[in-house]
Amino acid sequence: MNAETTQFEPDKAAQLFSQAGHSGWLGLQYRAHGDNWVELVLPWREDLLGDPERGVLASGPIISLMDMTSGMCIWTASREFKPIATLDLRVDYQRPAKPHASVIGRVECYKMTRSAAFVRGIAHDGEDDDPIAHVAGVFMTIGTDPRRV
């Protein structure tokens, strides 16, 4: 670890992220983590609906949930808090969330190089064997010398 990075603790960091910025506005909440994975929750809110008649959350907030969960799992896996950028985040929707249901995002970082991190995960509304969406992504560590990949 160098002077430009800080030890990352997901449960403590989630308290900060849930109070500020986009993730704070969305109300994202920490749920759990392991060595290379993190779970966050997007609580159901009426102003986040994509289908007001059915009470189903919009896709945009779910994408934001999965992007933040991806970043947190990368920091967790590397055990460092350092700038990262989303290069690619693919979201394959399987079905809409259940009406009035919060959405849980669980993402794991399955491979890291010096300048890139690869993630995969699911979004679900309480039944992880019936996901709302599958995600896969690639993130770049900002400030990494690309010649040292």
mmCIF file of N, CA and C in Angstrom:
data_model
loop_
_atom_site.group_PDB
_atom_site.id
_atom_site.type_symbol
_atom_site.label_atom_id
_atom_site.label_comp_id
_atom_site.label_asym_id
_atom_site.label_seq_id
_atom_site.Cartn_x
_atom_site.Cartn_y
_atom_site.Cartn_z
ATOM 1 N N MET A 1 0.854 -1.170 0.000
ATOM 2 C CA MET A 1 0.000 0.000 0.000
ATOM 3 C C MET A 1 0.899 1.231 0.000
ATOM 4 N N ASN A 2 0.528 2.255 -0.749
ATOM 5 C CA ASN A 2 1.343 3.464 -0.782
ATOM 6 C C ASN A 2 0.618 4.626 -0.126
ATOM 7 N N ALA A 3 1.260 5.781 -0.123
ATOM 8 C CA ALA A 3 0.697 6.950 0.556
ATOM 9 C C ALA A 3 -0.558 7.484 -0.119
ATOM 10 N N GLU A 4 -0.801 7.111 -1.386
ATOM 11 C CA GLU A 4 -1.956 7.620 -2.114
ATOM 12 C C GLU A 4 -3.222 6.814 -1.848
ATOM 13 N N THR A 5 -3.125 5.687 -1.151
ATOM 14 C CA THR A 5 -4.281 4.851 -0.907
ATOM 15 C C THR A 5 -4.570 4.769 0.581
ATOM 16 N N THR A 6 -5.773 4.387 0.908
ATOM 17 C CA THR A 6 -6.218 4.276 2.278
ATOM 18 C C THR A 6 -6.862 2.918 2.476
ATOM 19 N N GLN A 7 -6.630 2.305 3.628
ATOM 20 C CA GLN A 7 -7.252 1.018 3.958
ATOM 21 C C GLN A 7 -8.769 1.143 3.798
ATOM 22 N N PHE A 8 -9.389 0.161 3.183
ATOM 23 C CA PHE A 8 -10.830 0.207 2.914
ATOM 24 C C PHE A 8 -11.581 -0.772 3.793
ATOM 25 N N GLU A 9 -12.590 -0.282 4.497
ATOM 26 C CA GLU A 9 -13.478 -1.107 5.308
ATOM 27 C C GLU A 9 -14.904 -0.852 4.833
ATOM 28 N N PRO A 10 -15.525 -1.829 4.133
ATOM 29 C CA PRO A 10 -16.823 -1.596 3.472
ATOM 30 C C PRO A 10 -17.939 -1.134 4.399
ATOM 31 N N ASP A 11 -18.047 -1.726 5.573
ATOM 32 C CA ASP A 11 -19.144 -1.342 6.467
ATOM 33 C C ASP A 11 -19.012 0.104 6.937
ATOM 34 N N LYS A 12 -17.793 0.555 7.205
ATOM 35 C CA LYS A 12 -17.584 1.942 7.626
ATOM 36 C C LYS A 12 -17.717 2.899 6.446
ATOM 37 N N ALA A 13 -17.193 2.512 5.294
ATOM 38 C CA ALA A 13 -17.268 3.361 4.112
ATOM 39 C C ALA A 13 -18.713 3.556 3.673
ATOM 40 N N ALA A 14 -19.516 2.525 3.806
ATOM 41 C CA ALA A 14 -20.916 2.619 3.396
ATOM 42 C C ALA A 14 -21.655 3.696 4.186
ATOM 43 N N GLN A 15 -21.270 3.900 5.425
ATOM 44 C CA GLN A 15 -21.894 4.964 6.218
ATOM 45 C C GLN A 15 -21.634 6.324 5.580
ATOM 46 N N LEU A 16 -20.403 6.538 5.107
ATOM 47 C CA LEU A 16 -20.049 7.787 4.439
ATOM 48 C C LEU A 16 -20.780 7.923 3.110
ATOM 49 N N PHE A 17 -20.744 6.873 2.276
ATOM 50 C CA PHE A 17 -21.373 6.923 0.966
ATOM 51 C C PHE A 17 -22.883 7.093 1.064
ATOM 52 N N SER A 18 -23.486 6.583 2.104
ATOM 53 C CA SER A 18 -24.940 6.675 2.226
ATOM 54 C C SER A 18 -25.399 8.063 2.677
ATOM 55 N N GLN A 19 -24.455 8.924 2.999
ATOM 56 C CA GLN A 19 -24.811 10.270 3.458
ATOM 57 C C GLN A 19 -24.547 11.352 2.421
ATOM 58 N N ALA A 20 -23.826 11.005 1.350
ATOM 59 C CA ALA A 20 -23.422 12.045 0.401
ATOM 60 C C ALA A 20 -23.564 11.569 -1.041
ATOM 61 N N GLY A 21 -23.585 12.531 -1.943
ATOM 62 C CA GLY A 21 -23.565 12.238 -3.372
ATOM 63 C C GLY A 21 -24.770 11.466 -3.863
ATOM 64 N N HIS A 22 -24.584 10.863 -5.028
ATOM 65 C CA HIS A 22 -25.674 10.134 -5.687
ATOM 66 C C HIS A 22 -26.136 8.941 -4.853
ATOM 67 N N SER A 23 -25.184 8.194 -4.306
ATOM 68 C CA SER A 23 -25.579 7.030 -3.502
ATOM 69 C C SER A 23 -26.321 7.462 -2.245
ATOM 70 N N GLY A 24 -25.973 8.625 -1.706
ATOM 71 C CA GLY A 24 -26.698 9.154 -0.546
ATOM 72 C C GLY A 24 -28.116 9.549 -0.914
ATOM 73 N N TRP A 25 -28.269 10.199 -2.073
ATOM 74 C CA TRP A 25 -29.607 10.592 -2.519
ATOM 75 C C TRP A 25 -30.470 9.365 -2.761
ATOM 76 N N LEU A 26 -29.867 8.307 -3.339
ATOM 77 C CA LEU A 26 -30.624 7.075 -3.587
ATOM 78 C C LEU A 26 -30.960 6.342 -2.286
ATOM 79 N N GLY A 27 -30.203 6.617 -1.234
ATOM 80 C CA GLY A 27 -30.444 5.944 0.042
ATOM 81 C C GLY A 27 -29.838 4.551 0.110
ATOM 82 N N LEU A 28 -28.775 4.292 -0.670
ATOM 83 C CA LEU A 28 -28.158 2.967 -0.654
ATOM 84 C C LEU A 28 -27.704 2.619 0.756
ATOM 85 N N GLN A 29 -27.895 1.355 1.116
ATOM 86 C CA GLN A 29 -27.569 0.884 2.456
ATOM 87 C C GLN A 29 -26.638 -0.323 2.376
ATOM 88 N N TYR A 30 -25.690 -0.367 3.293
ATOM 89 C CA TYR A 30 -24.782 -1.505 3.404
ATOM 90 C C TYR A 30 -25.548 -2.705 3.951
ATOM 91 N N ARG A 31 -25.249 -3.884 3.414
ATOM 92 C CA ARG A 31 -25.883 -5.116 3.911
ATOM 93 C C ARG A 31 -24.851 -6.117 4.421
ATOM 94 N N ALA A 32 -23.823 -6.436 3.600
ATOM 95 C CA ALA A 32 -22.830 -7.429 4.016
ATOM 96 C C ALA A 32 -21.642 -7.377 3.065
ATOM 97 N N HIS A 33 -20.557 -8.050 3.461
ATOM 98 C CA HIS A 33 -19.399 -8.185 2.570
ATOM 99 C C HIS A 33 -18.568 -9.392 2.980
ATOM 100 N N GLY A 34 -17.722 -9.826 2.038
ATOM 101 C CA GLY A 34 -16.741 -10.878 2.273
ATOM 102 C C GLY A 34 -15.404 -10.399 1.740
ATOM 103 N N ASP A 35 -14.478 -11.307 1.513
ATOM 104 C CA ASP A 35 -13.145 -10.923 1.048
ATOM 105 C C ASP A 35 -13.157 -10.239 -0.315
ATOM 106 N N ASN A 36 -14.070 -10.640 -1.202
ATOM 107 C CA ASN A 36 -14.078 -10.075 -2.556
ATOM 108 C C ASN A 36 -15.481 -9.716 -3.044
ATOM 109 N N TRP A 37 -16.445 -9.603 -2.142
ATOM 110 C CA TRP A 37 -17.814 -9.273 -2.543
ATOM 111 C C TRP A 37 -18.443 -8.298 -1.549
ATOM 112 N N VAL A 38 -19.472 -7.601 -2.043
ATOM 113 C CA VAL A 38 -20.226 -6.646 -1.229
ATOM 114 C C VAL A 38 -21.694 -6.745 -1.608
ATOM 115 N N GLU A 39 -22.551 -6.531 -0.627
ATOM 116 C CA GLU A 39 -23.992 -6.407 -0.865
ATOM 117 C C GLU A 39 -24.462 -5.049 -0.353
ATOM 118 N N LEU A 40 -25.197 -4.340 -1.209
ATOM 119 C CA LEU A 40 -25.854 -3.092 -0.856
ATOM 120 C C LEU A 40 -27.333 -3.225 -1.179
ATOM 121 N N VAL A 41 -28.140 -2.370 -0.560
ATOM 122 C CA VAL A 41 -29.589 -2.396 -0.761
ATOM 123 C C VAL A 41 -30.051 -1.037 -1.267
ATOM 124 N N LEU A 42 -30.902 -1.076 -2.283
ATOM 125 C CA LEU A 42 -31.607 0.102 -2.776
ATOM 126 C C LEU A 42 -33.027 0.020 -2.244
ATOM 127 N N PRO A 43 -33.353 0.840 -1.235
ATOM 128 C CA PRO A 43 -34.713 0.784 -0.688
ATOM 129 C C PRO A 43 -35.746 1.281 -1.703
ATOM 130 N N TRP A 44 -36.918 0.679 -1.667
ATOM 131 C CA TRP A 44 -38.017 1.105 -2.524
ATOM 132 C C TRP A 44 -38.444 2.502 -2.095
ATOM 133 N N ARG A 45 -38.627 3.371 -3.085
ATOM 134 C CA ARG A 45 -39.149 4.719 -2.846
ATOM 135 C C ARG A 45 -40.022 5.101 -4.015
ATOM 136 N N GLU A 46 -41.084 5.771 -3.736
ATOM 137 C CA GLU A 46 -42.038 6.150 -4.779
ATOM 138 C C GLU A 46 -41.417 7.029 -5.854
ATOM 139 N N ASP A 47 -40.484 7.908 -5.480
ATOM 140 C CA ASP A 47 -39.886 8.798 -6.479
ATOM 141 C C ASP A 47 -38.852 8.094 -7.360
ATOM 142 N N LEU A 48 -38.594 6.823 -7.139
ATOM 143 C CA LEU A 48 -37.660 6.050 -7.964
ATOM 144 C C LEU A 48 -38.374 5.062 -8.886
ATOM 145 N N LEU A 49 -39.673 5.198 -9.009
ATOM 146 C CA LEU A 49 -40.441 4.233 -9.785
ATOM 147 C C LEU A 49 -40.259 4.406 -11.290
ATOM 148 N N GLY A 50 -40.207 3.295 -11.969
ATOM 149 C CA GLY A 50 -40.201 3.285 -13.423
ATOM 150 C C GLY A 50 -41.602 3.035 -13.955
ATOM 151 N N ASP A 51 -42.417 2.373 -13.161
ATOM 152 C CA ASP A 51 -43.798 2.060 -13.527
ATOM 153 C C ASP A 51 -44.682 2.369 -12.319
ATOM 154 N N PRO A 52 -45.160 3.619 -12.214
ATOM 155 C CA PRO A 52 -45.940 4.019 -11.045
ATOM 156 C C PRO A 52 -47.204 3.189 -10.823
ATOM 157 N N GLU A 53 -47.810 2.717 -11.899
ATOM 158 C CA GLU A 53 -49.030 1.914 -11.740
ATOM 159 C C GLU A 53 -48.743 0.581 -11.074
ATOM 160 N N ARG A 54 -47.576 0.023 -11.316
ATOM 161 C CA ARG A 54 -47.214 -1.277 -10.740
ATOM 162 C C ARG A 54 -46.340 -1.161 -9.501
ATOM 163 N N GLY A 55 -45.784 0.036 -9.211
ATOM 164 C CA GLY A 55 -44.924 0.205 -8.044
ATOM 165 C C GLY A 55 -43.557 -0.430 -8.194
ATOM 166 N N VAL A 56 -43.018 -0.459 -9.422
ATOM 167 C CA VAL A 56 -41.749 -1.123 -9.719
ATOM 168 C C VAL A 56 -40.643 -0.077 -9.874
ATOM 169 N N LEU A 57 -39.503 -0.315 -9.232
ATOM 170 C CA LEU A 57 -38.367 0.597 -9.338
ATOM 171 C C LEU A 57 -37.875 0.704 -10.782
ATOM 172 N N ALA A 58 -37.411 1.891 -11.146
ATOM 173 C CA ALA A 58 -36.858 2.137 -12.485
ATOM 174 C C ALA A 58 -35.502 1.459 -12.639
ATOM 175 N N SER A 59 -35.070 1.289 -13.874
ATOM 176 C CA SER A 59 -33.794 0.627 -14.136
ATOM 177 C C SER A 59 -32.603 1.507 -13.766
ATOM 178 N N GLY A 60 -32.698 2.819 -13.918
ATOM 179 C CA GLY A 60 -31.579 3.717 -13.622
ATOM 180 C C GLY A 60 -31.046 3.585 -12.207
ATOM 181 N N PRO A 61 -31.909 3.660 -11.195
ATOM 182 C CA PRO A 61 -31.419 3.480 -9.833
ATOM 183 C C PRO A 61 -30.810 2.091 -9.587
ATOM 184 N N ILE A 62 -31.311 1.081 -10.282
ATOM 185 C CA ILE A 62 -30.750 -0.271 -10.131
ATOM 186 C C ILE A 62 -29.346 -0.310 -10.742
ATOM 187 N N ILE A 63 -29.152 0.346 -11.876
ATOM 188 C CA ILE A 63 -27.821 0.432 -12.473
ATOM 189 C C ILE A 63 -26.871 1.156 -11.518
ATOM 190 N N SER A 64 -27.327 2.246 -10.916
ATOM 191 C CA SER A 64 -26.495 2.981 -9.954
ATOM 192 C C SER A 64 -26.140 2.108 -8.756
ATOM 193 N N LEU A 65 -27.103 1.346 -8.266
ATOM 194 C CA LEU A 65 -26.844 0.403 -7.172
ATOM 195 C C LEU A 65 -25.733 -0.560 -7.549
ATOM 196 N N MET A 66 -25.813 -1.126 -8.741
ATOM 197 C CA MET A 66 -24.843 -2.127 -9.156
ATOM 198 C C MET A 66 -23.467 -1.510 -9.426
ATOM 199 N N ASP A 67 -23.428 -0.288 -9.908
ATOM 200 C CA ASP A 67 -22.161 0.401 -10.121
ATOM 201 C C ASP A 67 -21.471 0.670 -8.786
ATOM 202 N N MET A 68 -22.204 1.173 -7.809
ATOM 203 C CA MET A 68 -21.620 1.443 -6.492
ATOM 204 C C MET A 68 -21.209 0.149 -5.799
ATOM 205 N N THR A 69 -22.025 -0.884 -5.908
ATOM 206 C CA THR A 69 -21.686 -2.169 -5.298
ATOM 207 C C THR A 69 -20.427 -2.735 -5.950
ATOM 208 N N SER A 70 -20.292 -2.557 -7.259
ATOM 209 C CA SER A 70 -19.093 -3.000 -7.970
ATOM 210 C C SER A 70 -17.855 -2.291 -7.443
ATOM 211 N N GLY A 71 -17.936 -0.984 -7.334
ATOM 212 C CA GLY A 71 -16.795 -0.223 -6.820
ATOM 213 C C GLY A 71 -16.411 -0.648 -5.420
ATOM 214 N N MET A 72 -17.416 -0.829 -4.578
ATOM 215 C CA MET A 72 -17.122 -1.230 -3.199
ATOM 216 C C MET A 72 -16.513 -2.622 -3.126
ATOM 217 N N CYS A 73 -16.924 -3.527 -4.008
ATOM 218 C CA CYS A 73 -16.329 -4.868 -3.954
ATOM 219 C C CYS A 73 -14.889 -4.840 -4.457
ATOM 220 N N ILE A 74 -14.568 -3.940 -5.385
ATOM 221 C CA ILE A 74 -13.184 -3.793 -5.845
ATOM 222 C C ILE A 74 -12.321 -3.253 -4.710
ATOM 223 N N TRP A 75 -12.798 -2.228 -4.019
ATOM 224 C CA TRP A 75 -12.046 -1.690 -2.892
ATOM 225 C C TRP A 75 -11.884 -2.744 -1.790
ATOM 226 N N THR A 76 -12.913 -3.544 -1.607
ATOM 227 C CA THR A 76 -12.856 -4.599 -0.599
ATOM 228 C C THR A 76 -11.824 -5.660 -0.979
ATOM 229 N N ALA A 77 -11.839 -6.082 -2.239
ATOM 230 C CA ALA A 77 -10.905 -7.111 -2.703
ATOM 231 C C ALA A 77 -9.459 -6.618 -2.652
ATOM 232 N N SER A 78 -9.250 -5.350 -3.004
ATOM 233 C CA SER A 78 -7.890 -4.806 -3.005
ATOM 234 C C SER A 78 -7.465 -4.324 -1.622
ATOM 235 N N ARG A 79 -8.452 -4.163 -0.732
ATOM 236 C CA ARG A 79 -8.234 -3.660 0.617
ATOM 237 C C ARG A 79 -7.687 -2.231 0.625
ATOM 238 N N GLU A 80 -7.959 -1.527 -0.480
ATOM 239 C CA GLU A 80 -7.516 -0.143 -0.618
ATOM 240 C C GLU A 80 -8.635 0.716 -1.188
ATOM 241 N N PHE A 81 -8.698 1.934 -0.703
ATOM 242 C CA PHE A 81 -9.616 2.903 -1.280
ATOM 243 C C PHE A 81 -8.796 3.804 -2.197
ATOM 244 N N LYS A 82 -8.998 3.625 -3.510
ATOM 245 C CA LYS A 82 -8.298 4.434 -4.497
ATOM 246 C C LYS A 82 -9.255 4.702 -5.646
ATOM 247 N N PRO A 83 -9.016 5.776 -6.390
ATOM 248 C CA PRO A 83 -9.938 6.123 -7.475
ATOM 249 C C PRO A 83 -10.049 5.006 -8.519
ATOM 250 N N ILE A 84 -11.283 4.763 -8.960
ATOM 251 C CA ILE A 84 -11.542 3.808 -10.033
ATOM 252 C C ILE A 84 -12.522 4.439 -11.005
ATOM 253 N N ALA A 85 -12.540 3.933 -12.225
ATOM 254 C CA ALA A 85 -13.480 4.408 -13.237
ATOM 255 C C ALA A 85 -14.168 3.209 -13.868
ATOM 256 N N THR A 86 -15.449 3.346 -14.095
ATOM 257 C CA THR A 86 -16.207 2.297 -14.772
ATOM 258 C C THR A 86 -15.878 2.351 -16.259
ATOM 259 N N LEU A 87 -15.289 1.279 -16.776
ATOM 260 C CA LEU A 87 -15.023 1.195 -18.215
ATOM 261 C C LEU A 87 -16.192 0.566 -18.941
ATOM 262 N N ASP A 88 -16.773 -0.467 -18.340
ATOM 263 C CA ASP A 88 -17.885 -1.182 -18.949
ATOM 264 C C ASP A 88 -18.709 -1.817 -17.839
ATOM 265 N N LEU A 89 -20.004 -1.603 -17.878
ATOM 266 C CA LEU A 89 -20.898 -2.260 -16.926
ATOM 267 C C LEU A 89 -22.119 -2.730 -17.712
ATOM 268 N N ARG A 90 -22.191 -4.022 -17.902
ATOM 269 C CA ARG A 90 -23.300 -4.613 -18.647
ATOM 270 C C ARG A 90 -24.350 -5.100 -17.657
ATOM 271 N N VAL A 91 -25.592 -4.726 -17.900
ATOM 272 C CA VAL A 91 -26.698 -5.147 -17.053
ATOM 273 C C VAL A 91 -27.695 -5.891 -17.932
ATOM 274 N N ASP A 92 -27.882 -7.163 -17.662
ATOM 275 C CA ASP A 92 -28.846 -7.986 -18.393
ATOM 276 C C ASP A 92 -30.064 -8.201 -17.504
ATOM 277 N N TYR A 93 -31.129 -7.471 -17.822
ATOM 278 C CA TYR A 93 -32.350 -7.585 -17.026
ATOM 279 C C TYR A 93 -33.080 -8.885 -17.338
ATOM 280 N N GLN A 94 -33.519 -9.573 -16.299
ATOM 281 C CA GLN A 94 -34.253 -10.824 -16.423
ATOM 282 C C GLN A 94 -35.758 -10.608 -16.221
ATOM 283 N N ARG A 95 -36.074 -9.661 -15.335
ATOM 284 C CA ARG A 95 -37.469 -9.379 -14.995
ATOM 285 C C ARG A 95 -37.531 -8.085 -14.196
ATOM 286 N N PRO A 96 -38.717 -7.479 -14.042
ATOM 287 C CA PRO A 96 -38.821 -6.295 -13.174
ATOM 288 C C PRO A 96 -38.789 -6.714 -11.707
ATOM 289 N N ALA A 97 -38.431 -5.780 -10.875
ATOM 290 C CA ALA A 97 -38.497 -6.017 -9.429
ATOM 291 C C ALA A 97 -39.957 -6.175 -9.024
ATOM 292 N N LYS A 98 -40.176 -6.845 -7.915
ATOM 293 C CA LYS A 98 -41.534 -6.988 -7.409
ATOM 294 C C LYS A 98 -42.054 -5.620 -6.960
ATOM 295 N N PRO A 99 -43.360 -5.393 -7.070
ATOM 296 C CA PRO A 99 -43.927 -4.115 -6.631
ATOM 297 C C PRO A 99 -43.593 -3.821 -5.166
ATOM 298 N N HIS A 100 -43.189 -2.588 -4.928
ATOM 299 C CA HIS A 100 -42.875 -2.081 -3.587
ATOM 300 C C HIS A 100 -41.719 -2.822 -2.916
ATOM 301 N N ALA A 101 -40.853 -3.458 -3.706
ATOM 302 C CA ALA A 101 -39.733 -4.222 -3.149
ATOM 303 C C ALA A 101 -38.429 -3.448 -3.269
ATOM 304 N N SER A 102 -37.615 -3.519 -2.224
ATOM 305 C CA SER A 102 -36.247 -3.022 -2.284
ATOM 306 C C SER A 102 -35.434 -3.982 -3.147
ATOM 307 N N VAL A 103 -34.316 -3.498 -3.666
ATOM 308 C CA VAL A 103 -33.455 -4.328 -4.508
ATOM 309 C C VAL A 103 -32.096 -4.479 -3.831
ATOM 310 N N ILE A 104 -31.609 -5.698 -3.810
ATOM 311 C CA ILE A 104 -30.320 -6.036 -3.221
ATOM 312 C C ILE A 104 -29.335 -6.271 -4.354
ATOM 313 N N GLY A 105 -28.189 -5.613 -4.275
ATOM 314 C CA GLY A 105 -27.120 -5.836 -5.240
ATOM 315 C C GLY A 105 -25.990 -6.597 -4.576
ATOM 316 N N ARG A 106 -25.562 -7.679 -5.195
ATOM 317 C CA ARG A 106 -24.424 -8.450 -4.695
ATOM 318 C C ARG A 106 -23.436 -8.607 -5.852
ATOM 319 N N VAL A 107 -22.219 -8.102 -5.651
ATOM 320 C CA VAL A 107 -21.210 -8.131 -6.696
ATOM 321 C C VAL A 107 -19.912 -8.665 -6.114
ATOM 322 N N GLU A 108 -19.228 -9.494 -6.927
ATOM 323 C CA GLU A 108 -17.918 -10.005 -6.530
ATOM 324 C C GLU A 108 -16.868 -9.540 -7.523
ATOM 325 N N CYS A 109 -15.683 -9.276 -7.022
ATOM 326 C CA CYS A 109 -14.535 -8.969 -7.866
ATOM 327 C C CYS A 109 -13.778 -10.276 -8.041
ATOM 328 N N TYR A 110 -13.804 -10.831 -9.250
ATOM 329 C CA TYR A 110 -13.233 -12.158 -9.469
ATOM 330 C C TYR A 110 -11.842 -12.139 -10.077
ATOM 331 N N LYS A 111 -11.389 -10.961 -10.573
ATOM 332 C CA LYS A 111 -10.029 -10.874 -11.121
ATOM 333 C C LYS A 111 -9.558 -9.435 -11.059
ATOM 334 N N MET A 112 -8.278 -9.288 -10.674
ATOM 335 C CA MET A 112 -7.664 -7.963 -10.648
ATOM 336 C C MET A 112 -6.296 -8.036 -11.311
ATOM 337 N N THR A 113 -6.003 -7.001 -12.105
ATOM 338 C CA THR A 113 -4.661 -6.812 -12.627
ATOM 339 C C THR A 113 -4.153 -5.513 -12.016
ATOM 340 N N ARG A 114 -3.004 -5.044 -12.441
ATOM 341 C CA ARG A 114 -2.491 -3.789 -11.875
ATOM 342 C C ARG A 114 -3.352 -2.586 -12.241
ATOM 343 N N SER A 115 -4.051 -2.660 -13.365
ATOM 344 C CA SER A 115 -4.820 -1.489 -13.799
ATOM 345 C C SER A 115 -6.297 -1.762 -14.054
ATOM 346 N N ALA A 116 -6.746 -2.996 -13.890
ATOM 347 C CA ALA A 116 -8.154 -3.306 -14.161
ATOM 348 C C ALA A 116 -8.699 -4.291 -13.135
ATOM 349 N N ALA A 117 -9.998 -4.181 -12.917
ATOM 350 C CA ALA A 117 -10.700 -5.113 -12.027
ATOM 351 C C ALA A 117 -11.945 -5.596 -12.756
ATOM 352 N N PHE A 118 -12.244 -6.875 -12.620
ATOM 353 C CA PHE A 118 -13.369 -7.509 -13.305
ATOM 354 C C PHE A 118 -14.373 -7.973 -12.263
ATOM 355 N N VAL A 119 -15.652 -7.640 -12.496
ATOM 356 C CA VAL A 119 -16.699 -7.959 -11.521
ATOM 357 C C VAL A 119 -17.866 -8.670 -12.193
ATOM 358 N N ARG A 120 -18.640 -9.364 -11.361
ATOM 359 C CA ARG A 120 -19.905 -9.973 -11.801
ATOM 360 C C ARG A 120 -20.821 -10.034 -10.589
ATOM 361 N N GLY A 121 -22.113 -10.043 -10.871
ATOM 362 C CA GLY A 121 -23.042 -10.087 -9.756
ATOM 363 C C GLY A 121 -24.486 -10.150 -10.204
ATOM 364 N N ILE A 122 -25.343 -10.021 -9.208
ATOM 365 C CA ILE A 122 -26.781 -10.048 -9.467
ATOM 366 C C ILE A 122 -27.478 -8.966 -8.655
ATOM 367 N N ALA A 123 -28.635 -8.575 -9.150
ATOM 368 C CA ALA A 123 -29.580 -7.741 -8.415
ATOM 369 C C ALA A 123 -30.811 -8.614 -8.191
ATOM 370 N N HIS A 124 -31.317 -8.617 -6.968
ATOM 371 C CA HIS A 124 -32.517 -9.405 -6.680
ATOM 372 C C HIS A 124 -33.374 -8.679 -5.649
ATOM 373 N N ASP A 125 -34.573 -9.147 -5.480
ATOM 374 C CA ASP A 125 -35.498 -8.506 -4.542
ATOM 375 C C ASP A 125 -35.858 -9.440 -3.386
ATOM 376 N N GLY A 126 -34.877 -10.222 -2.963
ATOM 377 C CA GLY A 126 -35.090 -11.105 -1.814
ATOM 378 C C GLY A 126 -34.902 -12.569 -2.144
ATOM 379 N N GLU A 127 -34.957 -12.902 -3.408
ATOM 380 C CA GLU A 127 -34.764 -14.288 -3.838
ATOM 381 C C GLU A 127 -33.582 -14.331 -4.793
ATOM 382 N N ASP A 128 -32.385 -14.649 -4.257
ATOM 383 C CA ASP A 128 -31.200 -14.597 -5.101
ATOM 384 C C ASP A 128 -31.159 -15.671 -6.179
ATOM 385 N N ASP A 129 -32.042 -16.669 -6.081
ATOM 386 C CA ASP A 129 -32.113 -17.672 -7.148
ATOM 387 C C ASP A 129 -33.075 -17.248 -8.267
ATOM 388 N N ASP A 130 -33.678 -16.060 -8.136
ATOM 389 C CA ASP A 130 -34.555 -15.492 -9.160
ATOM 390 C C ASP A 130 -34.166 -14.031 -9.368
ATOM 391 N N PRO A 131 -32.976 -13.784 -9.976
ATOM 392 C CA PRO A 131 -32.473 -12.410 -10.065
ATOM 393 C C PRO A 131 -33.294 -11.501 -10.973
ATOM 394 N N ILE A 132 -33.250 -10.236 -10.639
ATOM 395 C CA ILE A 132 -33.801 -9.189 -11.483
ATOM 396 C C ILE A 132 -32.862 -8.975 -12.663
ATOM 397 N N ALA A 133 -31.565 -9.000 -12.373
ATOM 398 C CA ALA A 133 -30.563 -8.754 -13.407
ATOM 399 C C ALA A 133 -29.236 -9.409 -13.044
ATOM 400 N N HIS A 134 -28.466 -9.705 -14.081
ATOM 401 C CA HIS A 134 -27.076 -10.127 -13.945
ATOM 402 C C HIS A 134 -26.220 -8.964 -14.420
ATOM 403 N N VAL A 135 -25.071 -8.757 -13.777
ATOM 404 C CA VAL A 135 -24.171 -7.697 -14.196
ATOM 405 C C VAL A 135 -22.762 -8.250 -14.384
ATOM 406 N N ALA A 136 -22.030 -7.623 -15.289
ATOM 407 C CA ALA A 136 -20.615 -7.907 -15.491
ATOM 408 C C ALA A 136 -19.956 -6.586 -15.840
ATOM 409 N N GLY A 137 -18.771 -6.356 -15.291
ATOM 410 C CA GLY A 137 -18.133 -5.077 -15.550
ATOM 411 C C GLY A 137 -16.625 -5.125 -15.485
ATOM 412 N N VAL A 138 -16.033 -4.061 -16.039
ATOM 413 C CA VAL A 138 -14.591 -3.849 -16.002
ATOM 414 C C VAL A 138 -14.363 -2.427 -15.505
ATOM 415 N N PHE A 139 -13.468 -2.291 -14.545
ATOM 416 C CA PHE A 139 -13.147 -0.999 -13.942
ATOM 417 C C PHE A 139 -11.648 -0.771 -14.035
ATOM 418 N N MET A 140 -11.243 0.499 -14.157
ATOM 419 C CA MET A 140 -9.832 0.848 -14.233
ATOM 420 C C MET A 140 -9.443 1.589 -12.965
ATOM 421 N N THR A 141 -8.250 1.283 -12.482
ATOM 422 C CA THR A 141 -7.715 2.008 -11.351
ATOM 423 C C THR A 141 -7.111 3.304 -11.865
ATOM 424 N N ILE A 142 -7.599 4.432 -11.378
ATOM 425 C CA ILE A 142 -7.113 5.740 -11.804
ATOM 426 C C ILE A 142 -5.728 5.979 -11.197
ATOM 427 N N GLY A 143 -4.833 6.533 -12.001
ATOM 428 C CA GLY A 143 -3.500 6.832 -11.509
ATOM 429 C C GLY A 143 -2.521 5.688 -11.704
ATOM 430 N N THR A 144 -2.986 4.570 -12.237
ATOM 431 C CA THR A 144 -2.098 3.455 -12.505
ATOM 432 C C THR A 144 -1.350 3.710 -13.801
ATOM 433 N N ASP A 145 -0.070 3.469 -13.809
ATOM 434 C CA ASP A 145 0.734 3.621 -15.011
ATOM 435 C C ASP A 145 0.386 2.486 -15.969
ATOM 436 N N PRO A 146 -0.269 2.763 -17.128
ATOM 437 C CA PRO A 146 -0.717 1.687 -18.027
ATOM 438 C C PRO A 146 0.436 0.867 -18.602
ATOM 439 N N ARG A 147 1.654 1.372 -18.539
ATOM 440 C CA ARG A 147 2.808 0.613 -19.035
ATOM 441 C C ARG A 147 3.187 -0.514 -18.076
ATOM 442 N N ARG A 148 2.593 -0.511 -16.860
ATOM 443 C CA ARG A 148 2.944 -1.510 -15.858
ATOM 444 C C ARG A 148 1.828 -2.507 -15.634
ATOM 445 N N VAL A 149 0.990 -2.718 -16.619
ATOM 446 C CA VAL A 149 -0.101 -3.676 -16.522
ATOM 447 C C VAL A 149 0.502 -5.033 -16.475
#
